[in-house]
Coordinates of C-alpha atoms in Angstrom, one line a residue:
M1 CA -18.7 -0.8 20.8
T2 CA -17.2 2.4 22.1
S3 CA -15.9 4.7 19.4
I4 CA -12.2 5.5 19.7
A5 CA -11.6 8.8 17.9
P6 CA -8.3 8.9 16.0
R7 CA -5.9 11.7 16.7
A8 CA -6.0 12.8 13.1
P9 CA -8.1 12.0 10.0
L10 CA -7.4 8.3 9.1
N11 CA -7.3 7.5 5.5
F12 CA -7.8 3.7 5.2
F13 CA -6.8 1.9 2.0
W14 CA -6.9 -1.8 1.1
F15 CA -5.1 -4.0 -1.4
I16 CA -5.8 -5.7 -4.8
P17 CA -3.9 -9.0 -4.8
T18 CA -2.9 -9.0 -8.4
H19 CA -0.3 -11.8 -7.7
G20 CA -2.9 -14.2 -6.2
D21 CA -4.6 -14.7 -2.9
G22 CA -5.6 -17.4 -0.5
A23 CA -6.3 -18.7 3.0
Y24 CA -2.7 -19.9 3.6
L25 CA 0.8 -18.7 2.8
G26 CA 3.3 -21.0 1.2
T27 CA 0.9 -23.4 -0.5
E28 CA -1.6 -23.7 -3.3
K29 CA -4.2 -25.1 -0.9
R30 CA -7.3 -22.9 -1.1
A31 CA -5.4 -20.5 -3.3
R32 CA -7.2 -18.0 -5.5
R33 CA -5.9 -17.2 -8.9
P34 CA -5.2 -13.5 -9.9
E35 CA -8.2 -13.1 -12.1
F36 CA -10.0 -9.8 -12.9
R37 CA -13.4 -11.1 -11.7
Y38 CA -11.9 -11.6 -8.2
F39 CA -10.2 -8.1 -8.3
K40 CA -13.7 -6.7 -9.2
Q41 CA -15.2 -8.5 -6.1
I42 CA -12.7 -6.9 -3.8
A43 CA -12.8 -3.4 -5.4
T44 CA -16.6 -3.2 -5.4
A45 CA -16.7 -4.5 -1.8
V46 CA -14.2 -2.1 -0.4
D47 CA -15.7 0.8 -2.3
E48 CA -19.0 0.1 -0.5
L49 CA -17.3 -0.7 2.9
G50 CA -15.8 2.8 3.2
F51 CA -12.2 2.2 2.3
E52 CA -10.7 5.3 0.6
G53 CA -8.7 3.5 -2.0
V54 CA -6.7 0.5 -3.0
L55 CA -3.0 -0.2 -3.6
L56 CA -2.1 -2.3 -6.7
P57 CA 1.3 -4.0 -6.4
T58 CA 3.8 -4.2 -9.2
G59 CA 6.4 -6.7 -10.4
Q60 CA 7.0 -9.7 -12.6
S61 CA 4.5 -11.8 -10.6
C62 CA 1.7 -9.2 -10.8
E63 CA -1.0 -8.4 -13.3
D64 CA -0.2 -4.9 -14.7
S65 CA -1.4 -2.3 -12.2
W66 CA -2.3 0.4 -14.7
I67 CA -4.5 -1.8 -16.9
T68 CA -6.1 -3.4 -13.8
A69 CA -6.8 0.0 -12.3
A70 CA -8.3 1.3 -15.5
G71 CA -10.7 -1.6 -15.6
L72 CA -11.7 -1.3 -11.9
A73 CA -12.1 2.5 -12.2
T74 CA -15.1 2.0 -14.5
L75 CA -16.8 -0.4 -12.0
T76 CA -16.4 1.8 -8.8
E77 CA -17.7 5.2 -7.7
R78 CA -15.4 6.7 -5.0
L79 CA -12.5 4.3 -4.7
K80 CA -9.0 5.7 -5.4
F81 CA -6.3 3.7 -7.1
L82 CA -2.7 3.8 -5.9
V83 CA -0.8 2.7 -9.0
A84 CA 3.0 2.1 -9.4
L85 CA 5.0 4.7 -11.2
R86 CA 8.3 3.0 -12.0
P87 CA 11.3 5.1 -13.1
G88 CA 13.5 3.1 -15.4
V89 CA 10.8 0.7 -16.5
T90 CA 9.0 3.3 -18.6
S91 CA 10.0 6.7 -20.0
P92 CA 8.9 9.8 -18.0
A93 CA 7.0 11.2 -21.0
F94 CA 5.1 7.9 -21.6
A95 CA 4.3 7.6 -17.9
A96 CA 3.0 11.2 -17.9
R97 CA 0.6 10.4 -20.7
Q98 CA -0.6 7.3 -18.9
T99 CA -1.1 9.4 -15.7
V100 CA -3.2 12.0 -17.4
A101 CA -5.3 9.5 -19.2
L102 CA -6.0 7.3 -16.2
D103 CA -6.7 10.4 -14.0
R104 CA -9.2 11.7 -16.5
L105 CA -10.8 8.3 -17.0
S106 CA -11.2 7.8 -13.2
G107 CA -12.5 11.3 -12.6
G108 CA -9.5 12.3 -10.5
R109 CA -9.2 9.1 -8.5
L110 CA -5.6 8.3 -9.4
L111 CA -2.7 8.2 -6.9
L112 CA 0.9 7.3 -7.9
N113 CA 3.2 5.0 -5.9
V114 CA 6.8 5.7 -6.9
V115 CA 8.7 2.4 -7.0
V116 CA 12.4 2.7 -7.5
G117 CA 13.7 -0.3 -5.5
G118 CA 13.2 -4.0 -5.9
N119 CA 15.1 -7.3 -6.5
P120 CA 18.1 -6.7 -8.8
K121 CA 17.4 -10.0 -10.5
E122 CA 13.8 -8.9 -11.4
L123 CA 15.0 -5.4 -12.3
A124 CA 17.5 -7.0 -14.7
G125 CA 14.5 -8.7 -16.4
D126 CA 13.2 -5.2 -17.0
G127 CA 16.5 -4.1 -18.5
I128 CA 17.6 -2.2 -15.4
F129 CA 21.2 -2.7 -14.4
L130 CA 21.8 0.4 -12.2
S131 CA 23.2 0.2 -8.7
H132 CA 21.0 1.0 -5.7
D133 CA 21.9 4.7 -5.5
E134 CA 22.0 5.2 -9.2
R135 CA 18.4 4.1 -9.4
Y136 CA 17.5 6.9 -7.0
R137 CA 19.4 9.5 -9.1
Q138 CA 17.5 8.3 -12.1
G139 CA 14.3 8.4 -10.1
R140 CA 14.9 12.1 -9.2
E141 CA 15.3 13.0 -12.9
F142 CA 12.3 11.0 -13.9
L143 CA 10.1 12.7 -11.3
E144 CA 11.3 16.2 -12.4
I145 CA 10.4 15.5 -16.0
W146 CA 7.1 13.8 -15.1
T147 CA 6.0 16.6 -12.8
R148 CA 6.8 19.3 -15.4
L149 CA 4.9 17.4 -18.1
V150 CA 1.8 16.6 -16.1
T151 CA 1.5 20.2 -14.9
G152 CA 1.5 21.5 -18.4
E153 CA 5.1 22.5 -19.3
T154 CA 6.9 21.8 -22.6
V155 CA 10.1 20.1 -21.5
D156 CA 13.6 20.2 -22.8
F157 CA 15.9 18.1 -20.5
D158 CA 19.5 16.9 -20.8
G159 CA 20.5 14.9 -17.7
E160 CA 22.5 11.8 -16.6
H161 CA 19.7 9.4 -17.5
Y162 CA 17.2 11.2 -19.7
K163 CA 17.3 13.5 -22.7
L164 CA 14.1 15.0 -24.1
Q165 CA 13.4 17.8 -26.6
G166 CA 10.0 19.5 -26.9
A167 CA 8.1 16.9 -24.8
R168 CA 4.6 17.9 -23.9
I169 CA 1.1 16.6 -23.1
D170 CA -2.0 18.2 -24.7
F171 CA -4.5 17.3 -22.0
P172 CA -4.5 18.3 -18.3
P173 CA -5.1 15.8 -15.5
A174 CA -8.4 15.8 -13.6
Q175 CA -6.6 16.7 -10.4
T176 CA -4.9 20.1 -9.9
P177 CA -2.0 20.5 -10.2
R178 CA -1.3 16.8 -10.5
P179 CA -2.1 13.4 -8.9
P180 CA -0.3 13.0 -5.5
L181 CA 2.9 11.1 -5.3
Y182 CA 3.4 8.4 -2.6
F183 CA 6.7 6.7 -1.9
G184 CA 8.4 4.3 0.5
G185 CA 12.2 3.9 0.8
S186 CA 14.2 3.2 4.0
S187 CA 17.7 3.9 2.6
E188 CA 19.4 7.3 2.8
A189 CA 19.0 7.7 -0.9
G190 CA 15.3 6.8 -0.7
Q191 CA 14.7 9.2 2.1
D192 CA 16.4 12.0 0.2
L193 CA 14.2 11.3 -2.8
A194 CA 11.1 11.5 -0.6
A195 CA 12.3 14.8 0.9
D196 CA 12.9 16.2 -2.6
A197 CA 9.9 15.1 -4.6
V198 CA 6.9 13.3 -3.1
D199 CA 3.8 14.2 -1.2
L200 CA 3.3 11.2 1.2
Y201 CA 6.0 9.0 2.6
L202 CA 5.0 5.4 3.3
T203 CA 6.8 3.1 5.8
W204 CA 6.3 -0.6 6.3
A205 CA 5.0 -1.6 9.7
E206 CA 7.7 -1.9 12.4
P207 CA 7.8 -1.4 16.2
L208 CA 6.9 2.2 17.3
A209 CA 10.5 3.3 18.1
D210 CA 11.7 2.2 14.7
V211 CA 8.9 3.9 12.9
A212 CA 9.4 7.1 15.0
Q213 CA 13.1 7.2 14.1
K214 CA 12.5 6.7 10.4
L215 CA 9.8 9.4 10.2
D216 CA 11.9 11.9 12.2
S217 CA 14.7 11.4 9.7
V218 CA 12.5 11.9 6.7
R219 CA 10.8 14.9 8.4
R220 CA 14.2 16.6 9.1
K221 CA 15.3 16.0 5.5
A222 CA 12.1 17.5 4.1
A223 CA 12.3 20.5 6.5
A224 CA 15.9 21.2 5.4
R225 CA 14.4 21.6 1.8
G226 CA 11.6 23.8 3.0
R227 CA 9.0 21.0 2.5
K228 CA 6.6 19.1 4.7
L229 CA 5.4 15.6 4.0
R230 CA 2.4 13.5 5.0
F231 CA 3.0 10.0 6.3
G232 CA 1.4 6.6 5.9
M233 CA 2.0 3.0 6.8
R234 CA 1.6 -0.3 4.9
L235 CA 0.7 -3.3 7.0
H236 CA -1.5 -6.5 7.2
F237 CA -4.5 -7.0 9.5
I238 CA -5.9 -10.0 11.3
V239 CA -9.0 -8.6 13.2
R240 CA -11.3 -10.9 15.1
E241 CA -13.9 -10.5 17.9
T242 CA -11.7 -12.2 20.5
E243 CA -7.9 -12.3 20.9
E244 CA -7.9 -16.1 20.8
E245 CA -9.7 -16.1 17.4
A246 CA -7.2 -13.6 16.0
W247 CA -4.1 -15.6 17.1
R248 CA -5.6 -18.9 15.8
A249 CA -6.2 -17.2 12.4
A250 CA -2.6 -15.9 12.4
E251 CA -1.2 -19.4 13.2
R252 CA -3.5 -21.0 10.6
L253 CA -2.2 -18.5 7.9
I254 CA 1.4 -20.0 8.2
A255 CA 0.4 -23.5 9.0
H256 CA 1.7 -24.9 5.7
V257 CA 4.9 -22.8 5.5
T258 CA 7.9 -25.2 5.7
E259 CA 11.3 -24.6 7.2
E260 CA 12.8 -24.9 3.7
Q261 CA 10.6 -22.1 2.4
I262 CA 11.6 -19.9 5.3
E263 CA 15.3 -20.6 4.7
H264 CA 14.9 -19.9 1.0
A265 CA 13.1 -16.6 1.7
W266 CA 15.7 -15.6 4.2
R267 CA 18.5 -16.0 1.7
R268 CA 16.5 -14.1 -0.9
F269 CA 15.7 -11.2 1.5
T270 CA 19.3 -10.9 2.9
Q271 CA 21.5 -11.9 0.0
E272 CA 19.7 -11.3 -3.4
M273 CA 17.9 -8.1 -2.6
D274 CA 19.5 -4.6 -2.0
S275 CA 16.4 -3.1 -0.4
V276 CA 17.1 -1.6 3.0
G277 CA 13.4 -1.8 3.8
Q278 CA 13.2 -5.5 2.9
R279 CA 16.2 -6.2 5.1
R280 CA 14.6 -4.4 8.0
Q281 CA 11.4 -6.5 7.6
A282 CA 13.5 -9.7 7.5
E283 CA 15.4 -8.7 10.6
L284 CA 12.2 -8.3 12.6
H285 CA 11.9 -12.1 12.8
G286 CA 15.3 -13.3 11.8
G287 CA 13.9 -16.3 9.9
R288 CA 12.6 -17.8 13.2
R289 CA 9.0 -19.0 14.0
D290 CA 9.6 -18.4 17.7
K291 CA 10.4 -14.7 17.2
L292 CA 7.3 -13.5 15.4
L293 CA 5.7 -11.3 18.1
I294 CA 7.8 -8.2 17.7
A295 CA 5.7 -5.6 19.6
P296 CA 2.2 -5.6 21.3
N297 CA -0.1 -7.1 18.7
L298 CA 2.5 -6.7 15.9
W299 CA 3.3 -10.1 14.3
A300 CA 6.0 -10.8 11.7
G301 CA 4.7 -14.1 10.5
V302 CA 3.6 -12.9 7.0
G303 CA 7.2 -11.8 6.4
L304 CA 8.6 -15.3 6.8
V305 CA 8.0 -15.9 3.2
R306 CA 6.3 -12.8 1.6
T307 CA 8.3 -10.0 0.1
G308 CA 7.3 -6.4 1.0
V309 CA 5.7 -5.7 4.3
G310 CA 5.7 -8.7 6.5
A311 CA 4.1 -7.5 9.7
A312 CA 0.5 -7.7 10.7
L313 CA -1.6 -6.2 13.6
V314 CA -3.3 -9.2 15.2
G315 CA -6.0 -8.9 17.9
T316 CA -9.4 -7.6 18.8
P317 CA -10.8 -4.4 17.3
E318 CA -10.1 -2.5 20.5
Q319 CA -6.4 -3.7 20.6
I320 CA -5.8 -2.8 17.0
A321 CA -7.5 0.5 17.3
E322 CA -5.2 1.4 20.2
R323 CA -2.1 0.3 18.2
L324 CA -3.2 2.5 15.3
R325 CA -3.7 5.5 17.6
E326 CA -0.1 5.0 18.8
Y327 CA 1.1 5.1 15.2
Q328 CA -1.0 8.2 14.6
A329 CA 0.6 9.9 17.5
L330 CA 3.9 9.6 15.5
G331 CA 2.3 11.3 12.5
I332 CA 0.8 8.4 10.5
E333 CA -2.4 9.5 8.8
T334 CA -2.8 7.0 6.0
I335 CA -3.1 3.2 6.4
V336 CA -2.6 0.9 3.5
G337 CA -3.9 -2.5 4.7
S338 CA -4.3 -6.0 3.5
G339 CA -5.2 -9.5 4.8
Y340 CA -5.7 -13.1 3.8
P341 CA -8.0 -13.7 2.0
H342 CA -8.3 -10.1 1.0
L343 CA -12.0 -10.1 0.4
E344 CA -13.0 -11.7 3.7
E345 CA -10.5 -9.7 5.7
A346 CA -11.7 -6.4 4.2
Y347 CA -15.1 -7.2 5.8
H348 CA -13.5 -8.1 9.1
V349 CA -11.6 -4.8 9.2
A350 CA -14.6 -2.7 8.0
E351 CA -17.2 -4.3 10.2
L352 CA -15.1 -4.7 13.4
L353 CA -12.5 -2.0 13.3
F354 CA -14.0 0.9 11.4
P355 CA -16.7 1.7 14.0
L356 CA -13.9 2.3 16.6
L357 CA -12.1 4.6 14.2
G358 CA -15.1 6.7 13.3
I359 CA -15.0 5.5 9.6
E360 CA -18.5 5.1 8.2
T361 CA -19.2 2.5 5.6
R362 CA -21.4 3.3 2.6
R363 CA -23.8 0.6 3.8
Q364 CA -24.3 2.5 7.1
G365 CA -25.0 5.6 5.2
L366 CA -27.5 3.8 3.0
R367 CA -29.2 2.2 6.0
E368 CA -29.6 5.7 7.5
A369 CA -30.9 7.2 4.3
I370 CA -33.5 4.3 4.0
A371 CA -34.5 4.8 7.7
N372 CA -34.9 8.5 7.2
E373 CA -37.0 8.0 4.1
F374 CA -39.1 5.4 5.9
S375 CA -39.7 7.8 8.8
V376 CA -40.7 10.6 6.4
G377 CA -43.1 8.1 4.7
L378 CA -44.7 7.2 8.0
A379 CA -45.1 10.8 9.0
R380 CA -46.8 11.6 5.7
Q381 CA -49.2 8.6 6.2
A382 CA -50.0 9.9 9.7

């Protein structure tokens, strides 16, 4: 394979499917339950394969990301954990204590994914009845308090959503000055929050022109505040040695999805949820099986029934590496990937795609170390 050097350092993350996994979407056929033993398999594999970290999702259908990350942190060596920080669901002071504890426990491997949006019905189950833009105003107050606490301040605060007196944390985090904040939000309110408070802005996968427009908007908003953000992308992968194999795998993934499931998901995405990002993902395919190829190698089939990111890069390692280079040219430096099943697809990505991106797996490093040691041993014998 010819190495395709990325335009900028590429940080490649994977995903822990704490809501379940499987070989097919829309069916229990060959499904894998969300069990910690399986999460451990994935985490230890991607730690060895050279992935920088993992995203742990959040919501009613997921195992708790903080507890799961705490367990996995003790079983891995270098892997970072991108865990949900949810304004409104927890208090900023309690979240700050959790942050410091997990950052210290993991040896500075904690990253925070700020999650403000979601399905209003699910949010109501968590006791959150704020409108879309009100949630982002609450999120701004939350992050101000959280940041001040985690960086060592004693905080008095009297705002629209929070009131605290003498709040403090007695232990510093392992990272200085604090663990980084990641965030994804496509609405104006979301982009404003990103420009104000976070370190890395995440977008879900979309065609190049749409991603460029979104990043430019966020970049301008941050610059107006005297800030500069880093950028990342969340997407799925189906990587195979031949293009035919890749597209067969893509079609097989949705082989059991019914038209009724697609119609139900479409109503949920467009009528129940107030997420601008979710609506943009749904509009990529319009609820139609014959409209899934939305850009070269970019396939929207996952989004027919799955919430969150619904697009996947499908193709050979060379094709997908070239698509990633195009996104990198827009400023994307971090990739948060996933695939079905997540354990097997992690190996496909690492073994087929990483060599083209110049990402070395730990197994490669180990082989080289063994080879060097063997050469030294032979030299000594000679």
